[in-house]
N, CA, C and O atoms as a CHARMM CRD file, in Angstrom:
* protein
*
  204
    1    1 UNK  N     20.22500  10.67800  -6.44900 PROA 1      0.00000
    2    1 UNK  CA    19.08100  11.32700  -5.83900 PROA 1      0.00000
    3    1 UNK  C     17.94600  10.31300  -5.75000 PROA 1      0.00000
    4    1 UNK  O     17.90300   9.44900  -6.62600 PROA 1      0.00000
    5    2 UNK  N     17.09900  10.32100  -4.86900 PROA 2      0.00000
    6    2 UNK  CA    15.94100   9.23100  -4.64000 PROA 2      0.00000
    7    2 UNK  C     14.79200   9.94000  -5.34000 PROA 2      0.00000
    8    2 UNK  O     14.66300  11.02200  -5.91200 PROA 2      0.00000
    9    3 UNK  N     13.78400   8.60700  -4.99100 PROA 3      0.00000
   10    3 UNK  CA    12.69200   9.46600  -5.96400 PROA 3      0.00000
   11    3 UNK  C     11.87400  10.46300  -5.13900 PROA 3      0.00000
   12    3 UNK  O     12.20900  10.87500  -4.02800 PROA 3      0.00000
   13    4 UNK  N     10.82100  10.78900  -5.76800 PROA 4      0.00000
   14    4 UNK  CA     9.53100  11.61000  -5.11800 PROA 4      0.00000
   15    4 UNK  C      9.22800  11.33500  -3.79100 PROA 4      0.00000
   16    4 UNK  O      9.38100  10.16600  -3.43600 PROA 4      0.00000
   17    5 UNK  N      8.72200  12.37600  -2.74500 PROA 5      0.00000
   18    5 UNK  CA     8.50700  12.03200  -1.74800 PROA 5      0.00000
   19    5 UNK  C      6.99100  12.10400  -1.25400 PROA 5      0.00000
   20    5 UNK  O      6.49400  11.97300  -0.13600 PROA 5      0.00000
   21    6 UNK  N      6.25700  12.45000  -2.94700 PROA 6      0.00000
   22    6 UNK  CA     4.87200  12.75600  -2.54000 PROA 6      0.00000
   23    6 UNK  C      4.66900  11.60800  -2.47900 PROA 6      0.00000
   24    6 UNK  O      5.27300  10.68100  -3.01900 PROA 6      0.00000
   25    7 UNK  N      3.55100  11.60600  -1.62200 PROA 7      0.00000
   26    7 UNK  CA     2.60900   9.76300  -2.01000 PROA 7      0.00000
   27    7 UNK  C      2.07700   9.36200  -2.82600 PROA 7      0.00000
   28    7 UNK  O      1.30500  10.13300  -3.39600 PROA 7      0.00000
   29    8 UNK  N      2.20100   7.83400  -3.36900 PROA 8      0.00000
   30    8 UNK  CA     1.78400   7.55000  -4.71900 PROA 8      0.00000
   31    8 UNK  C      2.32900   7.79800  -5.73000 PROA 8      0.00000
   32    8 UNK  O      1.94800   7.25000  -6.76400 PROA 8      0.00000
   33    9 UNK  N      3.34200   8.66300  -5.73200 PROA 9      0.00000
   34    9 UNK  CA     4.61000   9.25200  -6.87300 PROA 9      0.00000
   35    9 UNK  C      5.41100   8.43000  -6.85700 PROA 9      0.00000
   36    9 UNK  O      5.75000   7.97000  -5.76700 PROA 9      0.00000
   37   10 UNK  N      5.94600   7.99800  -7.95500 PROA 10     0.00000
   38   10 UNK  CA     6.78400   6.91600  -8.32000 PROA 10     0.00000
   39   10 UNK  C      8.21600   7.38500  -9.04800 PROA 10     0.00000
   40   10 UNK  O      9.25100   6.72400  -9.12100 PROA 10     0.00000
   41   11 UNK  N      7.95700   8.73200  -9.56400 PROA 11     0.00000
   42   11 UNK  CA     8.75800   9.40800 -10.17400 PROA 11     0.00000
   43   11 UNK  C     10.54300   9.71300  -9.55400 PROA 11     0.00000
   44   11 UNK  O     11.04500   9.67700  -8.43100 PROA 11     0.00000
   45   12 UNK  N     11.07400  10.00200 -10.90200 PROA 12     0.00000
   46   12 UNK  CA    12.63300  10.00800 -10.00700 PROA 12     0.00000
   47   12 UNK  C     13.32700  10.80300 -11.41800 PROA 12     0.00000
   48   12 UNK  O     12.81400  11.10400 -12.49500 PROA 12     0.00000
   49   13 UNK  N     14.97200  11.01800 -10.78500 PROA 13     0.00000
   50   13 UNK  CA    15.20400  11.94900 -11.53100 PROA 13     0.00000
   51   13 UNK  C     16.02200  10.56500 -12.69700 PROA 13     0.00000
   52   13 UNK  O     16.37000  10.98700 -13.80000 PROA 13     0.00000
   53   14 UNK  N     16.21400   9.41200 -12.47700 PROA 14     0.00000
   54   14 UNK  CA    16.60900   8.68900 -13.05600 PROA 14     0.00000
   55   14 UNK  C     15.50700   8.29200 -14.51900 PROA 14     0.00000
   56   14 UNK  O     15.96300   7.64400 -15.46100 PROA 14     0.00000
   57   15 UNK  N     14.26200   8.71800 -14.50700 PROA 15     0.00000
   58   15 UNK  CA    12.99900   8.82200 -15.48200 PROA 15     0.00000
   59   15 UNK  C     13.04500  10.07700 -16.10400 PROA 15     0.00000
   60   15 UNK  O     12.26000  10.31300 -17.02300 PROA 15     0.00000
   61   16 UNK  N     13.74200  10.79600 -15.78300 PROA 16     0.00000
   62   16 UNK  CA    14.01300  12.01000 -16.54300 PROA 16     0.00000
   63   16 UNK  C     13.03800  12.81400 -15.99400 PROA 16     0.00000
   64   16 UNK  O     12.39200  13.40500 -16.86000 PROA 16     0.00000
   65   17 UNK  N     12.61800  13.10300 -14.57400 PROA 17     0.00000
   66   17 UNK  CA    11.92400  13.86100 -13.97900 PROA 17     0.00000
   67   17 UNK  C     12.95800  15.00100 -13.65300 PROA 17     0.00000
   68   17 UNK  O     14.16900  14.85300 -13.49100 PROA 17     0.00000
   69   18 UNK  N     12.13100  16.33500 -13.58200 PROA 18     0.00000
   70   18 UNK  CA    13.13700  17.13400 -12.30300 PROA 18     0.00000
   71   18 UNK  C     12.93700  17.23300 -11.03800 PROA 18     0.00000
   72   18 UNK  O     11.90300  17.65700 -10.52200 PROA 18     0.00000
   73   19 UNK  N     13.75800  16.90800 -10.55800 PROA 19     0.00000
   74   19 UNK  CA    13.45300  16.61300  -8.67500 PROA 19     0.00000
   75   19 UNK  C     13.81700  18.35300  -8.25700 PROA 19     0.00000
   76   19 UNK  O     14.52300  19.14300  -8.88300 PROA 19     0.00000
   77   20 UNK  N     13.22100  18.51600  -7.26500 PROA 20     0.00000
   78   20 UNK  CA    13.12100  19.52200  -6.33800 PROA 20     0.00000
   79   20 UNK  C     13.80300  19.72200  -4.96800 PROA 20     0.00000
   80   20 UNK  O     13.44900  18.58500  -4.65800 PROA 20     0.00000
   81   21 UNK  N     14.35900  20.07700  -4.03800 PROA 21     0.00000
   82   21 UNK  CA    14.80600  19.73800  -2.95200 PROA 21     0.00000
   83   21 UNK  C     14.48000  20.72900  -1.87300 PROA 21     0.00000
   84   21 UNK  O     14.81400  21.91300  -1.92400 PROA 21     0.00000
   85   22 UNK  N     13.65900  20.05200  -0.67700 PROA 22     0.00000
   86   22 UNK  CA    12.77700  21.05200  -0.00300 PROA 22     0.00000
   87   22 UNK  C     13.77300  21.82000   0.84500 PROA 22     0.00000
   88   22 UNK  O     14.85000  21.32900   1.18400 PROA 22     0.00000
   89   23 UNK  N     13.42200  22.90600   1.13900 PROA 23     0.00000
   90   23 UNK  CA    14.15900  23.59900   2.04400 PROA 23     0.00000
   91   23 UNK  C     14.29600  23.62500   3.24300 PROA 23     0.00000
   92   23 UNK  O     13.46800  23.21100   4.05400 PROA 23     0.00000
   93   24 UNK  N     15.43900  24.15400   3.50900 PROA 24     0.00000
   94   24 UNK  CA    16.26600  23.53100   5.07600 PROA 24     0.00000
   95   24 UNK  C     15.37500  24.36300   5.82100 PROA 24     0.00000
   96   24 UNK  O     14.89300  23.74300   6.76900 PROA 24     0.00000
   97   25 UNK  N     14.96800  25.59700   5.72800 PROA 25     0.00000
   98   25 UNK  CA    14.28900  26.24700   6.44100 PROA 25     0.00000
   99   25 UNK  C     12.80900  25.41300   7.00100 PROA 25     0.00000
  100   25 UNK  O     11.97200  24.89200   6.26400 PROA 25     0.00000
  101   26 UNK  N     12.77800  25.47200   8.60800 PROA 26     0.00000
  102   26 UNK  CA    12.34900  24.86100   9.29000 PROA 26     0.00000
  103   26 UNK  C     10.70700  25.17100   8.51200 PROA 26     0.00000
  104   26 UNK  O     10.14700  24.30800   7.83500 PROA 26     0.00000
  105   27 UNK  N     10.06400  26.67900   8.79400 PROA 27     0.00000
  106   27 UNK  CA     8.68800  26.98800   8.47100 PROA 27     0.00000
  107   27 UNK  C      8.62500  26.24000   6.92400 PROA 27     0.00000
  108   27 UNK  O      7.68200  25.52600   6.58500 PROA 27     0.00000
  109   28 UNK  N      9.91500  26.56700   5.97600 PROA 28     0.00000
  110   28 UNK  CA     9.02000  26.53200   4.44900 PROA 28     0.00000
  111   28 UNK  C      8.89800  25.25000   4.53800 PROA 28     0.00000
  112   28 UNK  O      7.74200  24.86500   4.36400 PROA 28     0.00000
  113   29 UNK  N     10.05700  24.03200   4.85300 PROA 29     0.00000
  114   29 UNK  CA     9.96900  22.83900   4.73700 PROA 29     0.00000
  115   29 UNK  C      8.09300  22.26300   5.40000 PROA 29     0.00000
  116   29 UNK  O      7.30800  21.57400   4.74800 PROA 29     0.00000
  117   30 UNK  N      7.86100  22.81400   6.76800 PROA 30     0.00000
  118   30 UNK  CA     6.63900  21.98900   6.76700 PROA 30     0.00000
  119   30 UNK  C      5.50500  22.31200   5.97800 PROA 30     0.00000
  120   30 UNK  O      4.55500  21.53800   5.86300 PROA 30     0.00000
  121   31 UNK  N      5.59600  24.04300   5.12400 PROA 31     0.00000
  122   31 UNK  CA     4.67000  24.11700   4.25200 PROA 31     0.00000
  123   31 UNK  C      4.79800  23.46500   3.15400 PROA 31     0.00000
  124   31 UNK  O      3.70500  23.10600   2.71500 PROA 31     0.00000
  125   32 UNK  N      5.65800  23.17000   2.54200 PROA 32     0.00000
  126   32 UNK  CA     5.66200  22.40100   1.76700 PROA 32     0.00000
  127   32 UNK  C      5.33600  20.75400   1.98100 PROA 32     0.00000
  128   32 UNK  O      4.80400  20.21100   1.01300 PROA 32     0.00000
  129   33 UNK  N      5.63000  19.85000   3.25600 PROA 33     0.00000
  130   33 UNK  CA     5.65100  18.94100   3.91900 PROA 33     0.00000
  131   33 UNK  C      3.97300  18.97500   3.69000 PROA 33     0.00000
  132   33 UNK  O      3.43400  18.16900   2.93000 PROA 33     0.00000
  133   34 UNK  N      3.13300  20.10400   4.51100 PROA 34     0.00000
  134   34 UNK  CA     2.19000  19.96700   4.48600 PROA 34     0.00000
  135   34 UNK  C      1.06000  19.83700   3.00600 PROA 34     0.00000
  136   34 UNK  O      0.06100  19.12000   2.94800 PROA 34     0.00000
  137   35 UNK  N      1.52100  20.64300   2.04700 PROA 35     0.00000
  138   35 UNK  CA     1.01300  20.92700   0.74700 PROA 35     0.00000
  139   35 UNK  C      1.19800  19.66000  -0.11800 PROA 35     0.00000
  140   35 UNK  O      0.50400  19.56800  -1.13100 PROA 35     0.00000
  141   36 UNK  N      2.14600  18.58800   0.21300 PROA 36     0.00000
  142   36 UNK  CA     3.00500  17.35300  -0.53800 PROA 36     0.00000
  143   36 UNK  C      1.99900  16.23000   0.14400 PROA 36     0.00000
  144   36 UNK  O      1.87300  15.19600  -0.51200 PROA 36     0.00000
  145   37 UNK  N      1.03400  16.34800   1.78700 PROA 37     0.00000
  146   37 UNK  CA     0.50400  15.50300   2.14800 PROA 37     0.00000
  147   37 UNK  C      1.45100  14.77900   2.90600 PROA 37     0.00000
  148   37 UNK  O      1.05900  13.64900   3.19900 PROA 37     0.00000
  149   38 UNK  N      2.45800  15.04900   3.27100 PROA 38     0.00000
  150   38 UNK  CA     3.35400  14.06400   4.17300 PROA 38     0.00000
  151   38 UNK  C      3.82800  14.73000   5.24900 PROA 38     0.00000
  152   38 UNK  O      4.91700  15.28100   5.09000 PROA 38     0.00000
  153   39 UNK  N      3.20600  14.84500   6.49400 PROA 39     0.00000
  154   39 UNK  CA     3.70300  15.94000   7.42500 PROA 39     0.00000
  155   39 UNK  C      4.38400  15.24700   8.49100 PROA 39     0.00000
  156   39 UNK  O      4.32300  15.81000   9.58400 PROA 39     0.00000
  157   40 UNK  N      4.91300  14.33900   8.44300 PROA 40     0.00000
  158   40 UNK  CA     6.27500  13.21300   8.93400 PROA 40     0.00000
  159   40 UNK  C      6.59600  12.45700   8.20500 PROA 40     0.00000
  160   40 UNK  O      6.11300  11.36200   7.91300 PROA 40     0.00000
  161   41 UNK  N      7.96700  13.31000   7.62800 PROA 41     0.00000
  162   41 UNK  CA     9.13400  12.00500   6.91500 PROA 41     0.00000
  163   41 UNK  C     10.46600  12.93400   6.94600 PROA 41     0.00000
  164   41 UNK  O     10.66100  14.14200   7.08400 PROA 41     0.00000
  165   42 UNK  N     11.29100  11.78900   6.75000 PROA 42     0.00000
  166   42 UNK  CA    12.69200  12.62500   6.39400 PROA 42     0.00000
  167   42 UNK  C     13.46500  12.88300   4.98700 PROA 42     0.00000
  168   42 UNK  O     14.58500  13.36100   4.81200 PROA 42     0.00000
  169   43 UNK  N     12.81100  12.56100   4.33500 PROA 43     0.00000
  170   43 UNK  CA    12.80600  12.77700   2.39100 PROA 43     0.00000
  171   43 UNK  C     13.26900  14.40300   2.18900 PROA 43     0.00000
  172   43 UNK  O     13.06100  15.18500   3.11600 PROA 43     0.00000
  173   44 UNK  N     13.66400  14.69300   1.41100 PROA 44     0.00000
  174   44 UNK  CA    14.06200  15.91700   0.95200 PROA 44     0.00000
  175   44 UNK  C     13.95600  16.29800  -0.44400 PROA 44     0.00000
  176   44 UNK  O     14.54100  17.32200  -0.79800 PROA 44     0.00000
  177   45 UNK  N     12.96300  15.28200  -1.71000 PROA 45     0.00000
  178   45 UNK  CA    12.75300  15.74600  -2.47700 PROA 45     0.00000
  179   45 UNK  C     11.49300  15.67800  -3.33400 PROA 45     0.00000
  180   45 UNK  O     10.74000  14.73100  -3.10800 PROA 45     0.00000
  181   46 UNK  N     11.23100  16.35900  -4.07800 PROA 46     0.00000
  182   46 UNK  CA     9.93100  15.93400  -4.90900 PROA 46     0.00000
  183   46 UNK  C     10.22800  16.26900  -6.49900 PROA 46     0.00000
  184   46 UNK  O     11.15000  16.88800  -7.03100 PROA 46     0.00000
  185   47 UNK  N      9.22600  15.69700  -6.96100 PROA 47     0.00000
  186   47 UNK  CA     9.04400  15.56200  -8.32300 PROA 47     0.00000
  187   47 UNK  C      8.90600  16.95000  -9.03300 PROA 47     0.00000
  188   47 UNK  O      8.08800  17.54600  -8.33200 PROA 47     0.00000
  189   48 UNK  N      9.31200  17.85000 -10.15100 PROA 48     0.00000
  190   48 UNK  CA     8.55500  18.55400 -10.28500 PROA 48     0.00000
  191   48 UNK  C      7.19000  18.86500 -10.96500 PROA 48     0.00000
  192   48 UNK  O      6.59400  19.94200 -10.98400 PROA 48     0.00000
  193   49 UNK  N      6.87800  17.83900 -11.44300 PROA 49     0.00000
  194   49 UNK  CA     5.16900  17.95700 -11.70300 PROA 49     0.00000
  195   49 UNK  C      4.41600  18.40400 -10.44100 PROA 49     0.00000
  196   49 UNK  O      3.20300  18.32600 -10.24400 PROA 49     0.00000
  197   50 UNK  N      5.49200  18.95200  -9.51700 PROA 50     0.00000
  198   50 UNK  CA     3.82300  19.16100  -8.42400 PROA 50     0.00000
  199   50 UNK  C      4.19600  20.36400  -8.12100 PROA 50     0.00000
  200   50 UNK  O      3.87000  20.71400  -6.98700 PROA 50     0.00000
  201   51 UNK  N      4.85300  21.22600  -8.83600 PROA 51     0.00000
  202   51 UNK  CA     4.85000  22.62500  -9.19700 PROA 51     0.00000
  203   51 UNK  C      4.20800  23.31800 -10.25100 PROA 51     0.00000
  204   51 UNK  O      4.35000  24.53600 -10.36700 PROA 51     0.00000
């Protein structure tokens, strides 16, 4: 799994983070896309500290 897809997050699940994996669903993915600050990329996961 890769790391974080927020910006400035360095985090990964290899650091003993828990990664997240955004959803396929078109609407939730850009709310979340949008809420993460990255509203173009093709990443599919985040850290969970940003829950």
């Amino acid at each position: 799994m890769t790391g974080c897809s927020a910006p400035d997050c360095n985090n990964s699940a290899k650091k003993g983070c828990i990664m997240k994996v955004f959803p396929r669903n078109p609407e939730k993915r850009a709310k979340w896309a949008a809420n993460v600050g990255r509203l173009k990329f093709d990443a599919m996961t985040i850290s969970g500290i940003f829950y």
